mmCIF file of C-alpha atoms in Angstrom:
data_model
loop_
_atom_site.group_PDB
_atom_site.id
_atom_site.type_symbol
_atom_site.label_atom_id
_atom_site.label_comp_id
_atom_site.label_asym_id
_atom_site.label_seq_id
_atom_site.Cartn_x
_atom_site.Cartn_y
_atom_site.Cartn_z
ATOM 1 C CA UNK A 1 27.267 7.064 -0.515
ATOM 2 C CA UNK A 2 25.288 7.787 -4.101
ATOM 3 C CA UNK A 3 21.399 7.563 -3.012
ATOM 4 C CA UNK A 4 19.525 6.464 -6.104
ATOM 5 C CA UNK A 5 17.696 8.762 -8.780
ATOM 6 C CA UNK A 6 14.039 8.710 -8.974
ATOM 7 C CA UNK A 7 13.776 5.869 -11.608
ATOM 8 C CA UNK A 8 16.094 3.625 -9.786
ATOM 9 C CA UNK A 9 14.110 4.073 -6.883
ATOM 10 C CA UNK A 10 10.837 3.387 -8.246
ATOM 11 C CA UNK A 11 11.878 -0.173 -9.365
ATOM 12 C CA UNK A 12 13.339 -0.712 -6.454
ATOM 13 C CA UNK A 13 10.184 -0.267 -4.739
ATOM 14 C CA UNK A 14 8.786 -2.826 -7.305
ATOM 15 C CA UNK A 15 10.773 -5.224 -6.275
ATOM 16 C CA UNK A 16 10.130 -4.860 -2.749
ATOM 17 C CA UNK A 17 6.177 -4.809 -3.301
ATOM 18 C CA UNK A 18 6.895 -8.236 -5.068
ATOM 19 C CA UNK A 19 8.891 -9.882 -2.514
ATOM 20 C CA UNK A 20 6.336 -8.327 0.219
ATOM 21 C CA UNK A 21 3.552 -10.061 -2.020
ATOM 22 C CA UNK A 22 5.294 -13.339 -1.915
ATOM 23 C CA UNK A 23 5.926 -12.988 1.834
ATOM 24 C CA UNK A 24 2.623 -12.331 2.622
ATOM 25 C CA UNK A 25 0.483 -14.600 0.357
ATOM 26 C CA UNK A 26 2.757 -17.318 1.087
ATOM 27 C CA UNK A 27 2.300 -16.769 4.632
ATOM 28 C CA UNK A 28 -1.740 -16.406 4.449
ATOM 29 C CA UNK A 29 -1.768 -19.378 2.619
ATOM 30 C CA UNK A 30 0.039 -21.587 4.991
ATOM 31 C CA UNK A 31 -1.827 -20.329 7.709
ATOM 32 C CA UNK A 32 -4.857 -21.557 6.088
ATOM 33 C CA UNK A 33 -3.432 -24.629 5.164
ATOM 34 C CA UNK A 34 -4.001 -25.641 8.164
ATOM 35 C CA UNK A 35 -7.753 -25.589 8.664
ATOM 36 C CA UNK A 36 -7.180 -28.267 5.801
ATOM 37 C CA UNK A 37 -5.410 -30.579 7.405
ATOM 38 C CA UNK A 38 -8.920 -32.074 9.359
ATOM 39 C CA UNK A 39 -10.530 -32.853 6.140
ATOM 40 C CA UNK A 40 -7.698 -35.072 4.795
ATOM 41 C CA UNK A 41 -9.347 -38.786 4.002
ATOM 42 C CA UNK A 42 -6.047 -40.592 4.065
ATOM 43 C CA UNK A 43 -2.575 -40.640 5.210
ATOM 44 C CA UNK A 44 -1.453 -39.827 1.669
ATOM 45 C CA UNK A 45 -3.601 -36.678 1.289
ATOM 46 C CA UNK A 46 -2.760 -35.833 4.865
ATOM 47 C CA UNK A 47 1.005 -36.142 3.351
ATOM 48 C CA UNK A 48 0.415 -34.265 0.656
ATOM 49 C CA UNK A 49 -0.821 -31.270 2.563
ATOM 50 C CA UNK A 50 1.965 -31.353 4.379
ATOM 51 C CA UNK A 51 4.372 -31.300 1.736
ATOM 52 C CA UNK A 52 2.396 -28.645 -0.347
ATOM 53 C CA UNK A 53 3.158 -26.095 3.169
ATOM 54 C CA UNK A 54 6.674 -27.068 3.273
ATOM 55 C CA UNK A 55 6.787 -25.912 -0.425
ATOM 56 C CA UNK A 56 4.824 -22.982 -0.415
ATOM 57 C CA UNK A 57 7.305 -22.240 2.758
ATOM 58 C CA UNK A 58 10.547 -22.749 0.550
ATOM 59 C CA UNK A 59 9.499 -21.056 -2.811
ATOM 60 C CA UNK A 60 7.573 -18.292 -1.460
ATOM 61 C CA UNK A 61 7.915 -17.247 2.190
ATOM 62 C CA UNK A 62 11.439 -18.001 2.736
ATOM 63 C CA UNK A 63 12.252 -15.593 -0.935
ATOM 64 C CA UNK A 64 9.406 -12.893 -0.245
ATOM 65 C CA UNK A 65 11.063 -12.588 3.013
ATOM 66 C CA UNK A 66 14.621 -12.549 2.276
ATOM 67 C CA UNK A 67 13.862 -10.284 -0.590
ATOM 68 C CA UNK A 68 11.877 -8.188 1.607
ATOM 69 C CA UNK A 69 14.891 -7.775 3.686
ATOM 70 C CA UNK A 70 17.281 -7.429 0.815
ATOM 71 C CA UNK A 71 15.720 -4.996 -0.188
ATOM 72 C CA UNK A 72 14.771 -3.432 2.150
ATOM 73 C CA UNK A 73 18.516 -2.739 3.169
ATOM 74 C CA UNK A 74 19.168 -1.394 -0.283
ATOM 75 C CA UNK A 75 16.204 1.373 -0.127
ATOM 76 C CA UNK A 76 16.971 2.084 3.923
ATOM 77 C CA UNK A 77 20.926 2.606 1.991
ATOM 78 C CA UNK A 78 20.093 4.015 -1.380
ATOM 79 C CA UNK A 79 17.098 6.281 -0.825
ATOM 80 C CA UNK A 80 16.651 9.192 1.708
ATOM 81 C CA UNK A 81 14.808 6.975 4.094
ATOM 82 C CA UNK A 82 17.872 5.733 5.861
ATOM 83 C CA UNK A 83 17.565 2.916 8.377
ATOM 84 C CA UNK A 84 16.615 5.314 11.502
ATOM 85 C CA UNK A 85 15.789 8.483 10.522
ATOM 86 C CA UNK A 86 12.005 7.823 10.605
ATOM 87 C CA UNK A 87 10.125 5.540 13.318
ATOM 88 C CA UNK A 88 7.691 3.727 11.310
ATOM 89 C CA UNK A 89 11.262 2.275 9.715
ATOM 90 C CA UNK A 90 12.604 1.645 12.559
ATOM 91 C CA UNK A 91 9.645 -0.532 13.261
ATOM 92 C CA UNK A 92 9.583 -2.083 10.075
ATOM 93 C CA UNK A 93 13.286 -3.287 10.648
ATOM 94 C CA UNK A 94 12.651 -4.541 14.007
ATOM 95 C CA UNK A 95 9.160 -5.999 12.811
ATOM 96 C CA UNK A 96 11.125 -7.713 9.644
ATOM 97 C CA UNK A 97 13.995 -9.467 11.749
ATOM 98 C CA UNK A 98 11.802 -10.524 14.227
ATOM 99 C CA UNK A 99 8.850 -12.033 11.845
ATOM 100 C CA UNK A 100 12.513 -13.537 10.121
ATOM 101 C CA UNK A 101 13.898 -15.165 13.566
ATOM 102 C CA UNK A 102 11.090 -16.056 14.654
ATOM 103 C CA UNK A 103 9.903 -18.058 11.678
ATOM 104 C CA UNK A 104 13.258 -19.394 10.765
ATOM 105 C CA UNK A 105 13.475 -20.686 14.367
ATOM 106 C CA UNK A 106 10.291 -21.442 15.412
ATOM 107 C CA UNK A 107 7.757 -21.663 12.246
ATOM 108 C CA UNK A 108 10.191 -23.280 9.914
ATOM 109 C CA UNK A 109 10.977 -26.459 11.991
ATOM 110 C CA UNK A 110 7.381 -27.421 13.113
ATOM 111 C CA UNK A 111 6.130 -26.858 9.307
ATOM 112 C CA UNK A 112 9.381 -29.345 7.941
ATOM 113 C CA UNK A 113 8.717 -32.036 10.259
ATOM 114 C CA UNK A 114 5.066 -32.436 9.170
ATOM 115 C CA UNK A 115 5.718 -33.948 6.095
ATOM 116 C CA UNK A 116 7.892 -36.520 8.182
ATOM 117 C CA UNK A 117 5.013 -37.007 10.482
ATOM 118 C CA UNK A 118 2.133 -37.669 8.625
ATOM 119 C CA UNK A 119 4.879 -40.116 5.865
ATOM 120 C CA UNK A 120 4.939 -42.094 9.427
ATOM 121 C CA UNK A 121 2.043 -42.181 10.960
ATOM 122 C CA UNK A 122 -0.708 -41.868 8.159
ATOM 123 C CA UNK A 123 -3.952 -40.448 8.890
ATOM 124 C CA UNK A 124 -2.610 -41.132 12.221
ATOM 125 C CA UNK A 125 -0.449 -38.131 12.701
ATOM 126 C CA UNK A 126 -3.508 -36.096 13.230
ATOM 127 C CA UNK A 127 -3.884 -37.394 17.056
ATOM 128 C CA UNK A 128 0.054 -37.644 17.461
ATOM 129 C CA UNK A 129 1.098 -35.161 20.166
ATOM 130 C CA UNK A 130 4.370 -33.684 18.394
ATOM 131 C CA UNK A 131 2.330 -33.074 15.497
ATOM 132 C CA UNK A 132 -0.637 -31.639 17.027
ATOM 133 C CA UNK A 133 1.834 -29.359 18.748
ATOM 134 C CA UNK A 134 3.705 -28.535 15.319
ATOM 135 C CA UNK A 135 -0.044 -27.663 14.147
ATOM 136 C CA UNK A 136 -0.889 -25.672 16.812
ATOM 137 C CA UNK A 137 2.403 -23.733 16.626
ATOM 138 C CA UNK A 138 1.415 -22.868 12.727
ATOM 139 C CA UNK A 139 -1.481 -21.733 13.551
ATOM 140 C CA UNK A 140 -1.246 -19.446 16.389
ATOM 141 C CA UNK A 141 2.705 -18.344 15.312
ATOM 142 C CA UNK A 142 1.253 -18.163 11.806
ATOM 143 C CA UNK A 143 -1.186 -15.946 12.873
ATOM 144 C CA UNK A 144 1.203 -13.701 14.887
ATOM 145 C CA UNK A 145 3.496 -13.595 11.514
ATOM 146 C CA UNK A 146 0.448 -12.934 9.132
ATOM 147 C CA UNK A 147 -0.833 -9.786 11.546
ATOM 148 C CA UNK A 148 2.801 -8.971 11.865
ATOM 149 C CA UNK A 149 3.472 -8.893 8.097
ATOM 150 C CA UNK A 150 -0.137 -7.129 7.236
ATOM 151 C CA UNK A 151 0.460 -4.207 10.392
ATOM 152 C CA UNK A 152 4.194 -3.489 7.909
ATOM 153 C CA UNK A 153 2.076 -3.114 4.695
ATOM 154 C CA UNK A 154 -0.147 -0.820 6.934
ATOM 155 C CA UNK A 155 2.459 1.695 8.303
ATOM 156 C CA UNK A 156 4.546 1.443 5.040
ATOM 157 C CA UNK A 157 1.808 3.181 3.369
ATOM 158 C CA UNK A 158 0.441 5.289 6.046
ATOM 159 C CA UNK A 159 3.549 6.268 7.852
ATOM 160 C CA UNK A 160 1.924 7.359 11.141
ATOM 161 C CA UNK A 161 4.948 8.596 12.632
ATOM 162 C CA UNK A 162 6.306 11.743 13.028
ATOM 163 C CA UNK A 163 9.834 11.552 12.050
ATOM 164 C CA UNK A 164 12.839 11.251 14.560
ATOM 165 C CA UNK A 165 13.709 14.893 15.987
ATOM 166 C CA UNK A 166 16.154 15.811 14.001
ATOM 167 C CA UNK A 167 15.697 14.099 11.293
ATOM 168 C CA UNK A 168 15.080 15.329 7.951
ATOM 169 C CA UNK A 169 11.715 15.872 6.929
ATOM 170 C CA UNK A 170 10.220 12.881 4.516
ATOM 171 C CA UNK A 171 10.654 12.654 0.952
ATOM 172 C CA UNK A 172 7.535 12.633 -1.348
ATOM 173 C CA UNK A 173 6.413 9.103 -2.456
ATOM 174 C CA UNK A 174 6.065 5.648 -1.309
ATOM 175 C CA UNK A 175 8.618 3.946 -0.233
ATOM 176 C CA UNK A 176 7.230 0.481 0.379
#
């Protein structure tokens, strides 16, 4: 396969930084969306809330992190990274499925039935057990995703990791 030139490369990268920025922000702020879920003074602010998480969830998690894995794929393909040839993107890969999985499966569905919550029960919804759970869920899985998303920025730019015996030894540059 054709690896890309320098140039394609680079905006590559770009693209990846972006979609890592929109993963990331979007996750920090619905983790501390949370902490303002106590100071809602009615059932339709508590509803509100809710449905401003489920949207920052929709239009900038759920792209920054399918983008991140997009492309991701292409620069693991394109570039002389590969998928394997280095640990710290091996990690990444395993890091970036699992933070996918795991909020696809276990974030996503606590933060859409909020909204649904708090339209039924008001104010009320606050002391209901399914969406205390839900809540507590965000916060502590949100919290596991955020660290999880911040240690990938982290060994993307440091890679710490000797590469893979065998492997060849690692281009110049960054490569997200």
């Amino acid at each position: 396969m054709k690896k890309l030139g320098a140039s394609g490369q680079k905006m590559l990268k770009i693209l990846h930084l972006i979609m890592a920025g929109l993963w990331i922000g979007g996750a920090i702020g619905l983790l501390l969306m949370v902490f303002a879920l106590d100071g809602a003074q009615s059932g339709g602010e508590l509803h509100g809330y809710d449905r401003a998480r489920q949207f920052v969830d929709d239009w900038l998690v759920i792209p920054g992190a399918m983008g991140c894995l997009a492309t991701g794929l292409l620069l693991s393909w394109l570039t002389p990274w590969g998928f394997f040839r280095h640990r710290w993107v091996a990690v990444k890969w395993l890091l970036t499925v699992a933070c996918i999985i795991f909020g696809t499966f276990a974030l996503g569905p606590t933060t859409n039935d909020q909204p649904i919550l708090s339209a039924m029960y008001g104010l009320g919804a606050l002391i209901d057990p399914e969406y205390a759970s839900n809540r507590l869920c965000n916060l502590t899985g949100g919290t596991v995703q955020v660290a999880a998303i911040v240690f990938m920025v982290v060994i993307s730019t440091l890679k710490p990791w000797k590469r893979k015996a065998g492997g060849t030894p690692q281009p110049s540059g960054n490569a997200g």
